[in-house]
């Protein structure tokens, strides 16, 4: 637990979140930026889904119960939007994605989140005779997605949920995808629920294979964005290395690259500053996210450079370009990695393509 408390303090000092009473977390500027990138990454997941409008009005907690959601008005409205606005996708199997706010965050054993929270919901409408097959496939896909975002993929596990005695396992299934932080506790990052809908004349779709009209079974995935964001930030901080750094997935890092100018000759300082500004323009134009502020750090002291690189590590910045007077002479610079803390030599002509290729993989 002490290790996790140190992570809380490090992330708070770096401006990702602040800790209030009862370990309730509130996202700050860097944390909100990371949450926004995670949200965009979720939107790109399962790209064939029909994307519906964001529900701005807070949803009624009664309507988001684990198995009662098919009776909610929100679910019915979303189904009607699918049929009306996305007729080509109104076949089994199909996917619906929608977002809605919830005033009451889900509690977990490790921390709470200050509400309201944003729910990222995916509804998978599937053929009833293949429902369990789709459910197991979705479990596997979701777990792999979380593992790819993690600095420690072994944290994630699928946990079956106990059903009430009056629920038939053939009609209802539920699992949680949880991430573990040892003795400190676990956090549920995604909930998957299967509900077999019966005898509902207003809820029918044609089978994409046979054309026969069927009553879809619904598999719902719910991700609480703020809770998942805090869990991934803790994951990136809790890595057991000797020194503090934040090992965020490089695609989701709020800032992907920084530029550090090391001056040793005052006569060339203006030229070096101009080169730094040029590199900043090139990286911005390429769509790479530069570190906060100007994105450009200058120093004449090697110890100041080392301190700056430690700060960029705690912000989760994957790479820093280090330029000096040698760069002015031959175009060579250092590309320093957050993960390895090693630097490789690249040429100015490799920027930005070399970096873009790294972030694509």
Coordinates of C-alpha atoms in Angstrom, one line a residue:
X1 CA 0.0 0.0 0.0
X2 CA 2.9 2.4 0.7
X3 CA 4.1 1.9 -2.9
X4 CA 0.7 2.9 -4.2
X5 CA 0.5 5.9 -1.9
X6 CA 3.9 7.1 -3.3
X7 CA 2.3 6.8 -6.8
X8 CA -0.6 8.9 -5.7
X9 CA 1.7 11.6 -4.4
X10 CA 3.9 11.5 -7.6
X11 CA 0.9 11.7 -9.9
X12 CA -0.5 14.6 -7.8
X13 CA 2.7 16.5 -7.9
X14 CA 3.0 16.0 -11.7
X15 CA -0.5 17.5 -12.1
X16 CA -2.5 14.4 -13.1
X17 CA -5.0 14.4 -10.3
X18 CA -5.5 15.5 -6.7
X19 CA -6.5 13.4 -3.8
X20 CA -9.4 14.5 -1.7
X21 CA -11.2 13.0 1.3
X22 CA -11.5 9.2 1.4
X23 CA -9.0 8.9 -1.4
X24 CA -11.5 10.5 -3.9
X25 CA -9.5 11.5 -7.0
X26 CA -10.2 14.5 -9.2
X27 CA -8.5 14.7 -12.6
X28 CA -6.3 17.8 -13.2
X29 CA -5.1 19.2 -16.5
X30 CA -2.7 16.4 -17.5
X31 CA -5.1 13.8 -16.3
X32 CA -8.0 15.3 -18.2
X33 CA -5.8 15.4 -21.4
X34 CA -5.0 11.7 -20.9
X35 CA -8.7 10.9 -20.4
X36 CA -9.5 12.7 -23.6
X37 CA -7.0 10.6 -25.5
X38 CA -8.3 7.4 -23.9
X39 CA -11.8 8.4 -24.9
X40 CA -10.6 8.9 -28.6
X41 CA -8.8 5.5 -28.5
X42 CA -12.1 3.9 -27.3
X43 CA -14.0 5.5 -30.2
X44 CA -11.5 3.9 -32.7
X45 CA -12.0 0.5 -31.0
X46 CA -14.4 -1.7 -33.0
X47 CA -14.6 0.8 -35.9
X48 CA -17.7 -0.8 -37.5
X49 CA -19.9 0.4 -34.7
X50 CA -22.8 2.9 -35.1
X51 CA -21.8 5.9 -33.1
X52 CA -24.7 7.7 -31.4
X53 CA -24.9 11.2 -29.9
X54 CA -23.5 11.9 -26.5
X55 CA -26.2 12.0 -23.8
X56 CA -25.5 15.2 -22.0
X57 CA -28.2 14.9 -19.4
X58 CA -27.2 12.7 -16.4
X59 CA -28.7 9.3 -16.7
X60 CA -30.9 7.8 -14.0
X61 CA -28.8 5.3 -12.0
X62 CA -31.9 3.0 -11.9
X63 CA -31.6 2.5 -15.6
X64 CA -28.0 1.4 -15.6
X65 CA -28.3 -1.6 -13.4
X66 CA -26.3 -4.6 -14.6
X67 CA -29.2 -6.5 -16.2
X68 CA -32.2 -4.1 -16.3
X69 CA -30.8 -1.7 -18.9
X70 CA -32.7 -3.2 -21.9
X71 CA -35.9 -1.9 -20.3
X72 CA -34.5 1.6 -19.9
X73 CA -35.8 4.5 -22.1
X74 CA -32.2 5.4 -23.1
X75 CA -31.6 1.9 -24.5
X76 CA -34.9 2.0 -26.4
X77 CA -34.1 5.5 -27.8
X78 CA -30.7 4.2 -28.9
X79 CA -32.2 1.2 -30.7
X80 CA -34.6 3.5 -32.5
X81 CA -31.7 5.7 -33.6
X82 CA -29.9 2.7 -35.0
X83 CA -32.9 1.7 -37.1
X84 CA -33.6 5.2 -38.3
X85 CA -30.1 6.7 -38.7
X86 CA -28.0 3.6 -39.5
X87 CA -30.3 1.3 -41.5
X88 CA -27.4 -0.6 -43.1
X89 CA -26.1 -1.5 -39.7
X90 CA -29.5 -2.5 -38.3
X91 CA -28.8 -6.3 -38.6
X92 CA -27.5 -9.0 -36.2
X93 CA -24.7 -8.8 -35.3
X94 CA -24.2 -5.1 -34.9
X95 CA -22.6 -2.6 -32.5
X96 CA -23.8 0.6 -30.9
X97 CA -21.6 3.0 -29.1
X98 CA -22.8 5.9 -27.0
X99 CA -21.6 8.1 -24.1
X100 CA -23.5 9.4 -21.1
X101 CA -22.8 11.1 -17.8
X102 CA -23.5 9.4 -14.5
X103 CA -23.7 11.4 -11.2
X104 CA -22.7 8.4 -9.0
X105 CA -19.2 6.8 -9.8
X106 CA -18.7 3.1 -9.1
X107 CA -16.7 2.6 -6.0
X108 CA -13.7 0.3 -5.7
X109 CA -11.3 -0.9 -3.0
X110 CA -8.4 1.4 -4.0
X111 CA -9.8 4.9 -4.7
X112 CA -13.0 6.8 -5.5
X113 CA -13.5 9.3 -8.3
X114 CA -15.2 12.7 -7.9
X115 CA -18.4 12.6 -9.9
X116 CA -20.0 13.0 -12.3
X117 CA -18.3 10.5 -14.6
X118 CA -18.5 9.7 -18.3
X119 CA -19.7 6.2 -19.2
X120 CA -18.3 4.8 -22.5
X121 CA -20.9 2.1 -23.5
X122 CA -20.8 -0.4 -26.3
X123 CA -24.0 -2.5 -27.0
X124 CA -23.4 -5.6 -29.1
X125 CA -26.7 -6.9 -30.5
X126 CA -26.1 -10.5 -31.5
X127 CA -27.9 -13.6 -32.8
X128 CA -29.3 -15.4 -29.7
X129 CA -28.0 -18.9 -30.7
X130 CA -24.4 -17.4 -30.9
X131 CA -24.6 -15.1 -27.9
X132 CA -22.2 -17.0 -25.6
X133 CA -19.7 -17.3 -28.5
X134 CA -19.8 -13.5 -29.0
X135 CA -19.6 -12.9 -25.2
X136 CA -16.4 -15.0 -24.8
X137 CA -14.9 -13.3 -27.9
X138 CA -15.7 -9.9 -26.5
X139 CA -14.1 -10.7 -23.2
X140 CA -10.9 -11.7 -24.9
X141 CA -10.8 -8.7 -27.2
X142 CA -11.4 -6.3 -24.3
X143 CA -8.8 -7.9 -22.0
X144 CA -6.2 -7.7 -24.8
X145 CA -7.1 -4.0 -25.4
X146 CA -6.4 -3.2 -21.8
X147 CA -3.2 -5.2 -21.7
X148 CA -1.9 -3.3 -24.7
X149 CA -2.4 0.0 -22.9
X150 CA -0.7 -1.2 -19.7
X151 CA 3.0 -1.1 -18.7
X152 CA 2.3 -4.4 -16.8
X153 CA -0.1 -6.5 -18.8
X154 CA -0.2 -9.3 -16.2
X155 CA -2.3 -7.0 -13.9
X156 CA -5.4 -7.6 -15.9
X157 CA -7.8 -10.5 -15.3
X158 CA -11.3 -11.5 -16.1
X159 CA -13.5 -12.1 -13.0
X160 CA -16.9 -13.8 -13.3
X161 CA -19.7 -12.2 -11.3
X162 CA -22.0 -14.1 -9.2
X163 CA -25.6 -14.2 -10.3
X164 CA -28.7 -13.9 -8.1
X165 CA -30.5 -17.1 -7.5
X166 CA -33.5 -16.0 -9.6
X167 CA -31.3 -15.3 -12.7
X168 CA -30.9 -18.2 -15.2
X169 CA -27.2 -18.4 -16.4
X170 CA -28.5 -19.2 -19.9
X171 CA -30.1 -15.7 -20.0
X172 CA -27.7 -13.7 -18.0
X173 CA -23.9 -13.5 -17.7
X174 CA -21.5 -10.9 -16.3
X175 CA -17.8 -10.5 -15.9
X176 CA -15.5 -7.7 -14.7
X177 CA -12.1 -6.8 -16.2
X178 CA -10.0 -5.8 -13.2
X179 CA -6.5 -4.5 -12.7
X180 CA -4.6 -5.5 -9.6
X181 CA -2.2 -3.5 -7.5
X182 CA -1.2 -6.3 -5.1
X183 CA -2.2 -5.9 -1.5
X184 CA -3.4 -2.4 -2.2
X185 CA -6.5 -3.6 -4.0
X186 CA -8.2 -4.0 -7.4
X187 CA -10.0 -1.6 -9.8
X188 CA -12.7 -2.7 -12.2
X189 CA -11.9 -1.0 -15.6
X190 CA -14.7 -2.5 -17.7
X191 CA -17.9 -4.4 -17.1
X192 CA -19.4 -6.9 -19.6
X193 CA -22.9 -8.1 -19.2
X194 CA -25.1 -10.5 -21.4
X195 CA -28.8 -10.2 -21.3
X196 CA -31.1 -12.4 -23.4
X197 CA -34.2 -10.4 -24.3
X198 CA -37.4 -12.4 -24.9
X199 CA -41.0 -11.6 -26.1
X200 CA -40.3 -8.0 -27.1
X201 CA -42.0 -7.2 -30.4
X202 CA -40.4 -3.7 -30.6
X203 CA -36.9 -5.1 -30.3
X204 CA -36.2 -7.2 -33.4
X205 CA -33.6 -7.2 -36.2
X206 CA -32.9 -9.3 -39.3
X207 CA -30.1 -11.9 -39.1
X208 CA -27.4 -10.7 -41.4
X209 CA -26.7 -14.3 -42.6
X210 CA -30.2 -15.7 -43.1
X211 CA -32.4 -12.6 -43.3
X212 CA -34.7 -14.1 -40.7
X213 CA -36.1 -11.7 -38.0
X214 CA -34.7 -12.5 -34.6
X215 CA -34.8 -11.2 -31.0
X216 CA -31.2 -10.0 -30.4
X217 CA -29.3 -10.9 -27.3
X218 CA -27.5 -7.8 -25.9
X219 CA -23.9 -7.8 -24.7
X220 CA -23.1 -4.5 -23.0
X221 CA -19.6 -3.1 -22.2
X222 CA -19.3 -0.2 -19.8
X223 CA -16.1 1.7 -19.1
X224 CA -16.1 4.5 -16.6
X225 CA -13.7 6.9 -18.2
X226 CA -12.4 8.7 -15.1
X227 CA -11.9 5.5 -13.1
X228 CA -10.2 3.8 -16.0
X229 CA -7.9 6.9 -16.5
X230 CA -6.8 6.9 -12.9
X231 CA -6.2 3.1 -13.0
X232 CA -4.0 3.4 -16.1
X233 CA -2.1 6.3 -14.5
X234 CA -1.4 4.2 -11.4
X235 CA -0.4 1.3 -13.6
X236 CA 2.1 3.5 -15.4
X237 CA 3.6 4.7 -12.1
X238 CA 3.6 1.4 -10.2
X239 CA 6.4 -0.4 -12.1
X240 CA 9.0 -1.1 -9.5
X241 CA 11.9 0.8 -11.0
X242 CA 14.4 2.5 -8.8
X243 CA 13.5 6.1 -10.0
X244 CA 10.1 7.7 -10.6
X245 CA 8.8 7.7 -14.1
X246 CA 5.4 7.3 -15.7
X247 CA 5.3 4.6 -18.3
X248 CA 2.2 5.6 -20.3
X249 CA 1.4 4.0 -23.6
X250 CA 3.2 6.3 -26.1
X251 CA 0.1 6.7 -28.3
X252 CA -1.9 7.9 -25.3
X253 CA 0.8 10.0 -23.6
X254 CA -0.6 13.6 -23.2
X255 CA 2.8 14.8 -24.5
X256 CA 4.7 12.6 -27.0
X257 CA 7.9 14.5 -27.4
X258 CA 10.0 17.3 -26.0
X259 CA 13.0 19.4 -27.2
X260 CA 16.0 20.2 -25.1
X261 CA 18.7 22.7 -26.3
X262 CA 22.1 22.3 -24.6
X263 CA 24.2 25.5 -25.1
X264 CA 27.9 25.6 -24.6
X265 CA 28.9 28.4 -27.0
X266 CA 27.1 31.7 -26.4
X267 CA 27.9 32.9 -29.9
X268 CA 25.8 30.1 -31.3
X269 CA 23.0 30.3 -28.8
X270 CA 20.7 32.3 -31.1
X271 CA 21.3 29.8 -33.9
X272 CA 20.5 26.9 -31.6
X273 CA 17.4 28.5 -30.4
X274 CA 16.2 29.1 -34.0
X275 CA 16.9 25.4 -34.7
X276 CA 14.8 24.4 -31.7
X277 CA 11.9 26.6 -32.9
X278 CA 12.2 25.0 -36.3
X279 CA 12.0 21.5 -34.9
X280 CA 9.1 22.5 -32.7
X281 CA 7.3 23.8 -35.9
X282 CA 8.1 20.5 -37.7
X283 CA 6.8 18.3 -34.9
X284 CA 3.6 20.4 -34.4
X285 CA 3.0 20.3 -38.1
X286 CA 3.4 16.5 -38.1
X287 CA 0.7 16.2 -35.4
X288 CA 2.9 15.2 -32.5
X289 CA 2.0 16.5 -29.1
X290 CA 4.9 18.5 -27.6
X291 CA 5.5 18.8 -23.9
X292 CA 3.7 21.4 -21.9
X293 CA 4.5 25.1 -22.2
X294 CA 6.6 26.1 -25.1
X295 CA 7.7 22.5 -25.7
X296 CA 11.3 23.8 -25.8
X297 CA 13.8 23.6 -22.9
X298 CA 17.2 25.4 -22.9
X299 CA 20.1 25.1 -20.5
X300 CA 23.8 25.5 -20.3
X301 CA 24.2 23.1 -17.4
X302 CA 24.3 19.3 -17.9
X303 CA 22.9 18.8 -14.4
X304 CA 19.9 21.0 -15.3
X305 CA 19.4 18.8 -18.4
X306 CA 19.3 15.7 -16.2
X307 CA 16.8 17.2 -13.9
X308 CA 14.6 18.2 -16.8
X309 CA 14.7 14.7 -18.3
X310 CA 13.6 13.3 -14.9
X311 CA 10.6 15.8 -15.0
X312 CA 9.7 14.7 -18.5
X313 CA 9.8 11.0 -17.3
X314 CA 7.3 11.8 -14.6
X315 CA 5.0 13.5 -17.1
X316 CA 5.2 10.3 -19.2
X317 CA 6.8 11.9 -22.2
X318 CA 8.2 9.0 -24.3
X319 CA 10.9 10.9 -26.2
X320 CA 13.1 14.0 -26.0
X321 CA 15.2 15.4 -28.8
X322 CA 18.5 16.8 -27.4
X323 CA 20.3 19.3 -29.6
X324 CA 23.5 21.1 -29.2
X325 CA 26.2 23.0 -31.2
X326 CA 27.2 19.7 -32.9
X327 CA 23.7 19.6 -34.4
X328 CA 24.3 22.9 -36.1
X329 CA 27.5 21.5 -37.6
X330 CA 26.5 18.1 -38.8
X331 CA 22.7 17.7 -38.2
X332 CA 23.1 15.0 -35.6
X333 CA 21.0 15.0 -32.4
X334 CA 20.2 12.6 -29.6
X335 CA 16.7 11.0 -29.3
X336 CA 16.4 10.0 -25.6
X337 CA 13.9 7.3 -24.6
X338 CA 11.8 7.5 -21.4
X339 CA 11.5 3.7 -21.1
X340 CA 15.2 2.8 -21.5
X341 CA 16.7 6.2 -20.5
X342 CA 19.1 5.6 -23.3
X343 CA 19.7 7.9 -26.3
X344 CA 20.3 7.1 -30.0
X345 CA 21.8 9.4 -32.6
X346 CA 19.5 10.5 -35.4
X347 CA 19.9 13.0 -38.2
X348 CA 17.7 16.1 -38.5
X349 CA 16.5 14.8 -41.8
X350 CA 14.9 11.9 -39.9
X351 CA 12.5 14.3 -38.1
X352 CA 9.6 13.8 -38.0
X353 CA 9.3 10.6 -40.0
X354 CA 11.3 8.5 -37.6
X355 CA 9.2 9.6 -34.7
X356 CA 6.0 9.1 -36.6
X357 CA 7.0 5.5 -37.4
X358 CA 7.7 4.8 -33.7
X359 CA 4.2 6.1 -32.7
X360 CA 2.5 4.0 -35.4
X361 CA 3.9 0.8 -34.0

